[in-house]
Tab-separated table of C-alpha atoms in Angstrom:
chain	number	residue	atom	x	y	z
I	547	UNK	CA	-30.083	-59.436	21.153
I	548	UNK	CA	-26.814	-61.663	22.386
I	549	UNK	CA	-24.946	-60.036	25.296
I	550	UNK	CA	-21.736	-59.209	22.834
I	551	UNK	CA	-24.357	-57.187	20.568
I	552	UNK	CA	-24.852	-55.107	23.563
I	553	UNK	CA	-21.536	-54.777	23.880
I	554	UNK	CA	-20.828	-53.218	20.786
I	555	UNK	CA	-23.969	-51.269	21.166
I	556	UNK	CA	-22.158	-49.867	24.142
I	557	UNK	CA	-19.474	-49.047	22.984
I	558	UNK	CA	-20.844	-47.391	19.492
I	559	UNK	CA	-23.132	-45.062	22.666
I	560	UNK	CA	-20.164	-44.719	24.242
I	561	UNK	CA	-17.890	-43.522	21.916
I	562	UNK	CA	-21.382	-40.729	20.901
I	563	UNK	CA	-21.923	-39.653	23.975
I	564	UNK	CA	-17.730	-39.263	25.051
I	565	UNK	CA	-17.125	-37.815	21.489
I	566	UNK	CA	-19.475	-34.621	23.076
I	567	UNK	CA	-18.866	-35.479	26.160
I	568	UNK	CA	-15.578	-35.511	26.257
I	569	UNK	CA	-13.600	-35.195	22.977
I	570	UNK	CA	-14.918	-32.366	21.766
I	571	UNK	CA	-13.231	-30.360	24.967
I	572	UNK	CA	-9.719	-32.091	24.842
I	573	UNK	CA	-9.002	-33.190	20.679
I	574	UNK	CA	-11.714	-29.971	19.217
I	575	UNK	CA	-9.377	-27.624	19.367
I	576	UNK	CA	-6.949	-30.112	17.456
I	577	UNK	CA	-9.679	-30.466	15.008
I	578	UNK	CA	-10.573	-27.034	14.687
I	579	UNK	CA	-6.875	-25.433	14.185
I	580	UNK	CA	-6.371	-28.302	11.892
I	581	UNK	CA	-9.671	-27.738	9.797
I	582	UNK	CA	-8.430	-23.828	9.687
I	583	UNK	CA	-5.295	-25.379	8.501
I	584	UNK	CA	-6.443	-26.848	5.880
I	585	UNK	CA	-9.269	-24.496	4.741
I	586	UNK	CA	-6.166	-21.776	4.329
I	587	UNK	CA	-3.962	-24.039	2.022
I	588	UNK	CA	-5.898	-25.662	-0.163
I	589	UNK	CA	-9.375	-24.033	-0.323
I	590	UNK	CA	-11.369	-26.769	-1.837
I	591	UNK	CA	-14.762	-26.922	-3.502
I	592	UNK	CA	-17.637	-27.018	-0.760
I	593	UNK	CA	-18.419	-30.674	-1.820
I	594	UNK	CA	-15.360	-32.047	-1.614
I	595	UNK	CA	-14.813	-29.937	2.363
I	596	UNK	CA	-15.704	-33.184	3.942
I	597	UNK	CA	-13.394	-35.813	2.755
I	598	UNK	CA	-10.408	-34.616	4.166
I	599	UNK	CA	-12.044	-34.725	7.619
I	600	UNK	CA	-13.491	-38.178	6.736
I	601	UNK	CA	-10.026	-39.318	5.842
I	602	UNK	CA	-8.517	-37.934	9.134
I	603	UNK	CA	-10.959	-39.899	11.129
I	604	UNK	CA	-10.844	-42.982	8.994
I	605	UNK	CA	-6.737	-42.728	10.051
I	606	UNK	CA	-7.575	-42.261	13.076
I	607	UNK	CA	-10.452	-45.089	13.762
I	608	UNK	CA	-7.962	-47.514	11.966
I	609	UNK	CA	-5.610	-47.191	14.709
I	610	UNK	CA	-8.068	-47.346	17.450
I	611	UNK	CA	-9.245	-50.728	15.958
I	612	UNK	CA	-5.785	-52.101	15.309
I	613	UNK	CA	-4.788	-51.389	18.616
I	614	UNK	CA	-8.125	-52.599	20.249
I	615	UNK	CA	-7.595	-55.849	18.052
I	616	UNK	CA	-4.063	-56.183	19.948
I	617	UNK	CA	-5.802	-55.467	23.400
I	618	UNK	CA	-8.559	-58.309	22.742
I	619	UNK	CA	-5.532	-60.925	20.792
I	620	UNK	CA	-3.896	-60.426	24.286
I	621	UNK	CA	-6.629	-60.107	26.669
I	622	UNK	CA	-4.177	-57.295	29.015
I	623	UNK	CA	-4.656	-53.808	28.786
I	624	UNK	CA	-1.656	-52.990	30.869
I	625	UNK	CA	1.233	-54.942	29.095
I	626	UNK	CA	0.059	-53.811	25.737
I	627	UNK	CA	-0.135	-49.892	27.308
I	628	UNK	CA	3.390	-50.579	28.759
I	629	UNK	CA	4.985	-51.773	25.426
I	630	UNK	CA	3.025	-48.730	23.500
I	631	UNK	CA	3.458	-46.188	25.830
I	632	UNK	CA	6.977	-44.207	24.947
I	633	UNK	CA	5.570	-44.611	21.378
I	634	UNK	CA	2.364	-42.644	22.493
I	635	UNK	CA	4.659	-39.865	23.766
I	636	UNK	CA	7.047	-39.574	20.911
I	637	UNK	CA	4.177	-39.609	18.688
I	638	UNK	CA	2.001	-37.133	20.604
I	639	UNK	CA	5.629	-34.688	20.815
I	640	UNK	CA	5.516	-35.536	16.819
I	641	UNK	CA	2.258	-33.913	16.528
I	642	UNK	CA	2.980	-31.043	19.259
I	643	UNK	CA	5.909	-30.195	16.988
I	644	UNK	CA	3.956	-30.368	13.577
I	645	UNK	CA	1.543	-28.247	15.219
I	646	UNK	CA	4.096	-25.898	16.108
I	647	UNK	CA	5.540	-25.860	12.623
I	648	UNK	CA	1.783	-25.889	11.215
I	649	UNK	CA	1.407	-22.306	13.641
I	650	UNK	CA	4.558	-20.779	12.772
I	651	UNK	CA	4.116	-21.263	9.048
I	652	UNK	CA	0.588	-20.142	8.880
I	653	UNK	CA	1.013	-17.105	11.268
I	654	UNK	CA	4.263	-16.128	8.005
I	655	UNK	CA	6.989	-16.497	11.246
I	656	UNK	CA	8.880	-19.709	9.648
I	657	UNK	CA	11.142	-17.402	6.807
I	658	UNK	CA	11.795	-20.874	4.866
I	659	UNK	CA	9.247	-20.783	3.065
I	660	UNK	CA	9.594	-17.360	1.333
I	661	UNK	CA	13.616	-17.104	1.321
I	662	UNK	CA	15.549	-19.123	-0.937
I	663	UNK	CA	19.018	-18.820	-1.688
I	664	UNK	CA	19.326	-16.420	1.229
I	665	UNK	CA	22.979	-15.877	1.054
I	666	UNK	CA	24.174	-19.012	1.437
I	667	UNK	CA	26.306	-21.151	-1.409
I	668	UNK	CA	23.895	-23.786	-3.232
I	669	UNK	CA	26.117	-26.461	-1.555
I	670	UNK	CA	26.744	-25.029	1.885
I	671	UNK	CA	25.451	-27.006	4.996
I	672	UNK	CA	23.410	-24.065	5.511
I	673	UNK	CA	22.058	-24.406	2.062
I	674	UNK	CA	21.144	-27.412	2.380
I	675	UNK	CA	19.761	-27.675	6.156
I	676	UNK	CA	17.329	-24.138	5.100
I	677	UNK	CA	16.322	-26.740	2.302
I	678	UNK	CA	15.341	-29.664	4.035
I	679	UNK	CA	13.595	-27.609	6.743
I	680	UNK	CA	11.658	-25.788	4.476
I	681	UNK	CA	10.761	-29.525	3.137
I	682	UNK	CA	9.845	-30.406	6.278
I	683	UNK	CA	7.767	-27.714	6.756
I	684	UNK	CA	6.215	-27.516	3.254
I	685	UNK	CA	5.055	-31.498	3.741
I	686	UNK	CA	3.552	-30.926	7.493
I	687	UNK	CA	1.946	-27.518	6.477
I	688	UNK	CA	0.930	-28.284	3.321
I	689	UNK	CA	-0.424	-32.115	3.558
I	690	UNK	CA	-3.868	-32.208	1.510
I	691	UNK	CA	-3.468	-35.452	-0.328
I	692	UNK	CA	-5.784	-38.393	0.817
I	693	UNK	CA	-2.852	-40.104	1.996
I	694	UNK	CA	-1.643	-37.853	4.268
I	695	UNK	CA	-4.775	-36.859	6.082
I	696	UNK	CA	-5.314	-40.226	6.649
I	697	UNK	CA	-2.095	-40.635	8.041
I	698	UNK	CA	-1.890	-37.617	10.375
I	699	UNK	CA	-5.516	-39.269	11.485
I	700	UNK	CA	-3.447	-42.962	11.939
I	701	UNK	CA	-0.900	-40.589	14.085
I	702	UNK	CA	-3.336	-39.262	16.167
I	703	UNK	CA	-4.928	-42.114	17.013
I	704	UNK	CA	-1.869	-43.211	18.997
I	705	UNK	CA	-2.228	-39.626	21.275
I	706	UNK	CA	-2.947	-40.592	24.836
I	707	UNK	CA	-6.592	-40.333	26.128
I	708	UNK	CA	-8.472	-41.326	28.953
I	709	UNK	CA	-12.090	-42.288	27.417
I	710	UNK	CA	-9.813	-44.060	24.920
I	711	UNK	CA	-7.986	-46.171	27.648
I	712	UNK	CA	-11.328	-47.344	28.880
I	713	UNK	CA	-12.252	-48.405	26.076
I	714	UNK	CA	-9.077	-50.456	25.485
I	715	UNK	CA	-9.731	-51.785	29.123
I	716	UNK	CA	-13.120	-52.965	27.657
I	717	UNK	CA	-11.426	-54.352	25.060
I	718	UNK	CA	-9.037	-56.385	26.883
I	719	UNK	CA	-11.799	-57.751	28.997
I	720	UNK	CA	-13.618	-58.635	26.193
I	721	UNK	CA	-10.402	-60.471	24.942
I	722	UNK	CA	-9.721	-62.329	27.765
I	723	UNK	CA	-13.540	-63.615	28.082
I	724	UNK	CA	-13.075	-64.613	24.557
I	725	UNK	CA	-12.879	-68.808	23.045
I	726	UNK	CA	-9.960	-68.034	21.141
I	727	UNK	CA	-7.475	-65.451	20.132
I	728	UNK	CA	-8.799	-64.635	16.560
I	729	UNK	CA	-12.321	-64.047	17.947
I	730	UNK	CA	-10.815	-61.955	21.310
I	731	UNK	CA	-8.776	-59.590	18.118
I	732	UNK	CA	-12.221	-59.475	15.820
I	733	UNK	CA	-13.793	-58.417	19.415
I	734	UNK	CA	-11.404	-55.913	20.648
I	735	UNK	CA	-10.984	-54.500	17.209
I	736	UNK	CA	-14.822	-54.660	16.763
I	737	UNK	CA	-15.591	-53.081	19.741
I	738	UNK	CA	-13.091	-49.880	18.965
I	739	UNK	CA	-14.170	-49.356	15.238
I	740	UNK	CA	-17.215	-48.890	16.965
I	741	UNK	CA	-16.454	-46.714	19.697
I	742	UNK	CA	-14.197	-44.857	17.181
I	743	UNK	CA	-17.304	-44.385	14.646
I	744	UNK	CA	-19.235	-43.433	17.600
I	745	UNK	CA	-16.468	-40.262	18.160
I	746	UNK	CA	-16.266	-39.002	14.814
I	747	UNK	CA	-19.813	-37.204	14.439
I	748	UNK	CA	-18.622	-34.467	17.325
I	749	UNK	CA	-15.454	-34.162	16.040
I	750	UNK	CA	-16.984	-33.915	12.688
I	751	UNK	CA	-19.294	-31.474	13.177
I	752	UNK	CA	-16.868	-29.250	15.255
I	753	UNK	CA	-14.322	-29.394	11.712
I	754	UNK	CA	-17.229	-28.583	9.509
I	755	UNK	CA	-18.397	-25.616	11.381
I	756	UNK	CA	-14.713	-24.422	11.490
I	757	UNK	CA	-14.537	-24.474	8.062
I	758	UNK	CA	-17.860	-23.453	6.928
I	759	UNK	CA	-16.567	-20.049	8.714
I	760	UNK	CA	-17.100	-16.832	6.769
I	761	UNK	CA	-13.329	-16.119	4.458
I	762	UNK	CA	-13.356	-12.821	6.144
I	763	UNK	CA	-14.328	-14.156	9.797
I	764	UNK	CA	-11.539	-17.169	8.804
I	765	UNK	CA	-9.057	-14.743	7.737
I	766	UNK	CA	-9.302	-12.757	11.081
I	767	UNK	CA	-9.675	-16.111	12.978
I	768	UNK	CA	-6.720	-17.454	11.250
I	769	UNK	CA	-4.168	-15.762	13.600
I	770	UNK	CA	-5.808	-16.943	16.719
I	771	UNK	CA	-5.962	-20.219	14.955
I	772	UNK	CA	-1.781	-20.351	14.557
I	773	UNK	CA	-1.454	-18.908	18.085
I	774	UNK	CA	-3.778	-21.861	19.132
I	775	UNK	CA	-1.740	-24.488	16.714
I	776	UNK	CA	1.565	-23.464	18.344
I	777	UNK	CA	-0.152	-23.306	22.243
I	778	UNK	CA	-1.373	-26.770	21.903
I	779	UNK	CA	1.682	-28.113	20.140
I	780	UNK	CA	3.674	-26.849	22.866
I	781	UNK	CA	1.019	-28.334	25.700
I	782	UNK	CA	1.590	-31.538	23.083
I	783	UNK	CA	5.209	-31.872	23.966
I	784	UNK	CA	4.951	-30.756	27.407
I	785	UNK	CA	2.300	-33.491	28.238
I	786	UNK	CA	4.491	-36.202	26.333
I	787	UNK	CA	7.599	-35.220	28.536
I	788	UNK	CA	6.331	-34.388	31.620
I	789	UNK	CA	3.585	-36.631	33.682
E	79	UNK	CA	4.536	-9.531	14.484
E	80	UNK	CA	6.509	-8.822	17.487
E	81	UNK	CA	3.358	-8.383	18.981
E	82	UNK	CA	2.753	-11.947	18.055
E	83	UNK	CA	5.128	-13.836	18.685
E	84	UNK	CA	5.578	-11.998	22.412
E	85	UNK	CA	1.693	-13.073	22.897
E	86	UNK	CA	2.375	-16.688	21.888
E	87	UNK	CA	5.016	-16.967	24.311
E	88	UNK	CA	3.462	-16.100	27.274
E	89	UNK	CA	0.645	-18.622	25.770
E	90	UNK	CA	3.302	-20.723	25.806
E	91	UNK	CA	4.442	-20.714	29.228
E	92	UNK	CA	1.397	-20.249	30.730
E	93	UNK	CA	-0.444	-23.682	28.504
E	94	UNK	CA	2.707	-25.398	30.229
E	95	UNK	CA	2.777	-24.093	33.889
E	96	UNK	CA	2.521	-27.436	36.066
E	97	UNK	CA	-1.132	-28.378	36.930
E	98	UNK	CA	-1.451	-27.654	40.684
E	99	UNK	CA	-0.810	-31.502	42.311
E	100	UNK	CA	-4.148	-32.461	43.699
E	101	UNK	CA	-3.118	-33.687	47.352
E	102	UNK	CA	-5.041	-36.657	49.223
E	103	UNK	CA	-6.299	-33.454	51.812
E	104	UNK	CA	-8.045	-31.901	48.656
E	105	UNK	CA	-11.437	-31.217	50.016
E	106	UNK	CA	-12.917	-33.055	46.215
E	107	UNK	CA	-11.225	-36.498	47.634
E	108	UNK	CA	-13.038	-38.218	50.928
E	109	UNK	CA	-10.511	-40.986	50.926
E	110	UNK	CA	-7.105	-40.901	51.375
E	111	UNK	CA	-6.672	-44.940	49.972
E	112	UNK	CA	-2.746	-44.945	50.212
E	113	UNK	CA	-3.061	-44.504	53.408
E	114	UNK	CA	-5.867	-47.183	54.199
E	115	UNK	CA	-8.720	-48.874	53.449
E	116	UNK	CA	-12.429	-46.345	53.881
E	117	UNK	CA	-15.518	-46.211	55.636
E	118	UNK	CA	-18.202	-45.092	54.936
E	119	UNK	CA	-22.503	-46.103	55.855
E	120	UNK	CA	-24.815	-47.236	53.377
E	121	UNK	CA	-28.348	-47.284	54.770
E	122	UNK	CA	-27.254	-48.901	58.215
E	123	UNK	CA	-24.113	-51.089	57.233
E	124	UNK	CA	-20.611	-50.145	57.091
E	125	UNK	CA	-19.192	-49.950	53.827
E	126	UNK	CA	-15.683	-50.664	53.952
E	127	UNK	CA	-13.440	-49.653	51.181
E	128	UNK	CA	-9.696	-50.658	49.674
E	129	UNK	CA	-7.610	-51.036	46.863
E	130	UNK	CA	-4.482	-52.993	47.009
E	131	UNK	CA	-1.311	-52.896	46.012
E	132	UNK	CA	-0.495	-49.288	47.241
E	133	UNK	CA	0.231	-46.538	46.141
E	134	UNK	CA	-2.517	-46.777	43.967
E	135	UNK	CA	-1.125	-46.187	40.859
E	136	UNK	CA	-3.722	-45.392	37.251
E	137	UNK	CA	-2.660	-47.843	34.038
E	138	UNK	CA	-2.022	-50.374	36.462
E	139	UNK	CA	-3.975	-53.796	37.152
E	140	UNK	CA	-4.934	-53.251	40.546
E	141	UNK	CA	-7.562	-55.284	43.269
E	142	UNK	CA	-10.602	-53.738	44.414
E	143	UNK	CA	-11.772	-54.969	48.270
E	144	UNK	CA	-15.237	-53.736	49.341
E	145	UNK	CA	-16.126	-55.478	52.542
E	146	UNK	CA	-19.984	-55.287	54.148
E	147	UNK	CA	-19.918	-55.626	57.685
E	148	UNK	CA	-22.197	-57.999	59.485
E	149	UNK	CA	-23.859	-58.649	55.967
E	150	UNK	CA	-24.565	-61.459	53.812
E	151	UNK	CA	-25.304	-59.898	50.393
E	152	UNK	CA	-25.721	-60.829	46.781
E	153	UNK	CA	-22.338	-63.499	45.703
E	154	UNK	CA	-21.204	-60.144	43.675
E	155	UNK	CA	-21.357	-56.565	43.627
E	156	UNK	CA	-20.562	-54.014	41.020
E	157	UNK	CA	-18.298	-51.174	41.459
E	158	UNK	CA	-18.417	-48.210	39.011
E	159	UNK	CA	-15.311	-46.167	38.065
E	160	UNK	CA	-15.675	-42.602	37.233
E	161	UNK	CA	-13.941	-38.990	36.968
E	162	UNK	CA	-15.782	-36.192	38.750
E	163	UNK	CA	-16.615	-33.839	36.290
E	164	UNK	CA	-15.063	-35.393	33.444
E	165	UNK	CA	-16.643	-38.351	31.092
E	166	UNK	CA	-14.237	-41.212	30.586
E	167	UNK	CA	-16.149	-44.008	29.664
E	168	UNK	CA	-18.098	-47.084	31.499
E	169	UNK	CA	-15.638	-48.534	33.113
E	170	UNK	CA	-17.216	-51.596	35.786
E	171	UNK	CA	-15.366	-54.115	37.867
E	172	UNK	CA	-17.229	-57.006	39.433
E	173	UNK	CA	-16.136	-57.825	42.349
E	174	UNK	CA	-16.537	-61.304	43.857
E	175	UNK	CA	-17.602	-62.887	46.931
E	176	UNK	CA	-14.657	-64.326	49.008
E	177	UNK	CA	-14.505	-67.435	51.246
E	178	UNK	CA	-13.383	-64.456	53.860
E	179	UNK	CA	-16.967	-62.667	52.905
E	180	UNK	CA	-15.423	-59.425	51.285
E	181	UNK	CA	-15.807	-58.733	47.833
E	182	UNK	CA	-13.146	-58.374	45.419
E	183	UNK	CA	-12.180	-57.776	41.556
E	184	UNK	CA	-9.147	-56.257	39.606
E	185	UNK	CA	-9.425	-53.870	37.412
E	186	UNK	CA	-7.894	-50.577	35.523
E	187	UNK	CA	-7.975	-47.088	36.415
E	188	UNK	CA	-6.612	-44.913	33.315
E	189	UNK	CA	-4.450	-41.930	33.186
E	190	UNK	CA	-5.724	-38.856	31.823
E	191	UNK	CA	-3.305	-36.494	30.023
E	192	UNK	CA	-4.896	-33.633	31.413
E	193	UNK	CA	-2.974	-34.501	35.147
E	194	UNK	CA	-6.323	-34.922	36.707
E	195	UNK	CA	-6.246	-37.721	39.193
E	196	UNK	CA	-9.128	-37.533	41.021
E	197	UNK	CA	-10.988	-40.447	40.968
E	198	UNK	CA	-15.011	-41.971	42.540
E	199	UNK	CA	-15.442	-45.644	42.915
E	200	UNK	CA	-19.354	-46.390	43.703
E	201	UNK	CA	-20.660	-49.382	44.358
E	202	UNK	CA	-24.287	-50.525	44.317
E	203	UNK	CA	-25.134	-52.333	47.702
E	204	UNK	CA	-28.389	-54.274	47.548
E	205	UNK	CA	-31.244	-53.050	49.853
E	206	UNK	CA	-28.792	-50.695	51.028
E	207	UNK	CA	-27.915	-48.020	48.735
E	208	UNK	CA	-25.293	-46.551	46.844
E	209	UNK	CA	-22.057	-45.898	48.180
E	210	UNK	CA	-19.420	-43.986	46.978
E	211	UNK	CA	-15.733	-42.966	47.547
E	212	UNK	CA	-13.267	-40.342	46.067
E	213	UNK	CA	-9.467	-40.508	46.209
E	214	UNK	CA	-6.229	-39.545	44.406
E	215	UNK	CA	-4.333	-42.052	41.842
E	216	UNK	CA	-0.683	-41.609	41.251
E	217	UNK	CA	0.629	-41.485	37.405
């Protein structure tokens, strides 16, 4: 076995032993108040309870190797972080928001969604902002194509995380070791689809269980679950304001 | 409902009261590196310890120094980054033999979102041991 097999071997290990390790304490809860999420809306068949998850994480790995690709092109870890950085944070307050909107709709607080036409003219400003809220708030709350899980997985992929920074570090070293700059991206992105793979069987188990949940245990979990959504959407924004 | 919403705002405020600051006295950290380089013994030889430039900041390409007195050891020596109590990865420097005789490599230390900064650098000296050092990073 070449040393860059090892590598990747490492980093697929890696990613398995942080996804228990270490993701399943800071992004399960994430995972399991979105799996509630979407067990509540859309209620699919048993067989078909997976692929949502396994587009999430698909979204999500994409963006670790696109990113880790970028880190091994460049061979620097901390000029790429720099450039990506107030993106991170807007895009983790994104999410912190959605999950607000995700906790307020589910726990039946948000009133869009059941008033229409309360009071105001069809063309009034008021009309119109209740309207595109309730949009808003039907397309966050209510996301169950393909598409869209595998974009809110993309949009996670960009929160901030500390296993994930090393292996972006990794990444970078790898790029910087590397011949050229098409086999330092192949490397860097390489080495993060990996490590990314290597994170999804925690996360997916911790979704599955969620949602393999009793209806009548879910039903009674379901407020804690939109308490929990709008708690960590709020810790979301917090953490993308404040260091 | 009331009842509710009054229970997810304390939630609220209490999921966004500030993390206590963990200061370089915190009994966890046995180095205070912005204010110096460390000592410490492996097996009978001083291990000394520094990272440079200072403060030491996490996300941030900084120099690891590990100089063993009176020694003439391997040409390099490997120093292993972790967070007490927290798994973040393998994440290895090498550091190099100098013409000086001290050892050094650059390297990354990452932030966690969480606000922990609390940080161990151990390094594997041959024939001697391992030593290792814990100290504060700033975000």
């Amino acid at each position: 076995m070449s040393p860059s097999d090892s590598v990747y071997l490492l980093m697929l290990g890696s990613g398995l032993l942080g996804g228990f390790g270490h993701c399943a304490g800071m992004c399960g809860p994430l995972v399991a108040t979105y799996a509630l999420n979407f067990r509540t809306v859309s209620d699919p068949p048993a067989r078909d309870a997976m692929l949502p998850h396994l587009y999430y994480h698909l979204g999500r790995i994409s963006t670790y190797g696109t990113i880790g690709g970028i880190m091994g092109l460049t061979g620097s870890f901390a000029g790429i972080v720099q450039s990506i950085e107030r993106f991170q944070n807007m895009t983790m307050a994104a999410i912190g928001l959605a999950m607000i909107i995700m906790g307020l709709a589910a726990s039946g607080m948000l009133p869009f969604r059941k008033k229409k036409g309360n009071g105001s003219g069809p063309g009034s400003a008021a009309s119109f902002l209740s309207r595109m809220v309730n949009r808003v708030i039907q397309v966050i709350s209510e996301a169950r194509t393909p598409g869209s899980f595998y974009a809110i997985g993309m949009a996670t992929g960009f929160i901030p995380c500390g296993l994930l920074y090393t292996a972006y570090i990794a990444a970078a070293g790898a790029g910087a070791d590397a011949q050229s700059r098409t086999q330092g991206f192949l490397t860097g992105m390489s080495m993060l689809l990996l490590f990314g793979i290597g994170t999804a069987p925690s996360l997916l188990l911790i979704g599955r269980i969620v949602a393999l949940k009793a209806e009548w245990i879910r039903r009674r979990l379901y407020r804690i679950a939109a308490f929990f959504m709008i708690m960590l959407g709020v810790v979301f924004i917090y953490r993308s304001v404040v260091r | 409902m009331k009842r509710f919403a009054a229970v997810s705002l304390i939630c609220c405020v209490l999921a966004v009261m500030p993390i206590p600051a963990v200061h370089a006295s915190d009994p966890s950290t046995d180095c205070n590196i912005d204010q110096g380089p460390c000592s410490k013994r492996a097996g009978d030889r001083e291990i000394i310890f520094d990272i440079s430039p200072k403060p030491v900041e996490a996300m941030k390409e900084i120099t690891f120094i590990v100089h063993v007195v009176s020694s003439d050891y391997a040409p390099a020596l490997l120093l292993d980054l972790s967070m007490p109590g927290m798994h973040m990865g393998k994440n290895e420097v090498l550091l190099k033999k100098r013409p000086d005789g001290k050892y050094s490599g650059t390297g990354v230390i990452p932030r966690c979102p969480s606000g922990r900064k609390l940080w161990q650098a151990e390094i594997d000296i041959p024939a001697a041991g391992k030593v290792s050092y814990r100290f504060n990073v700033a975000f």
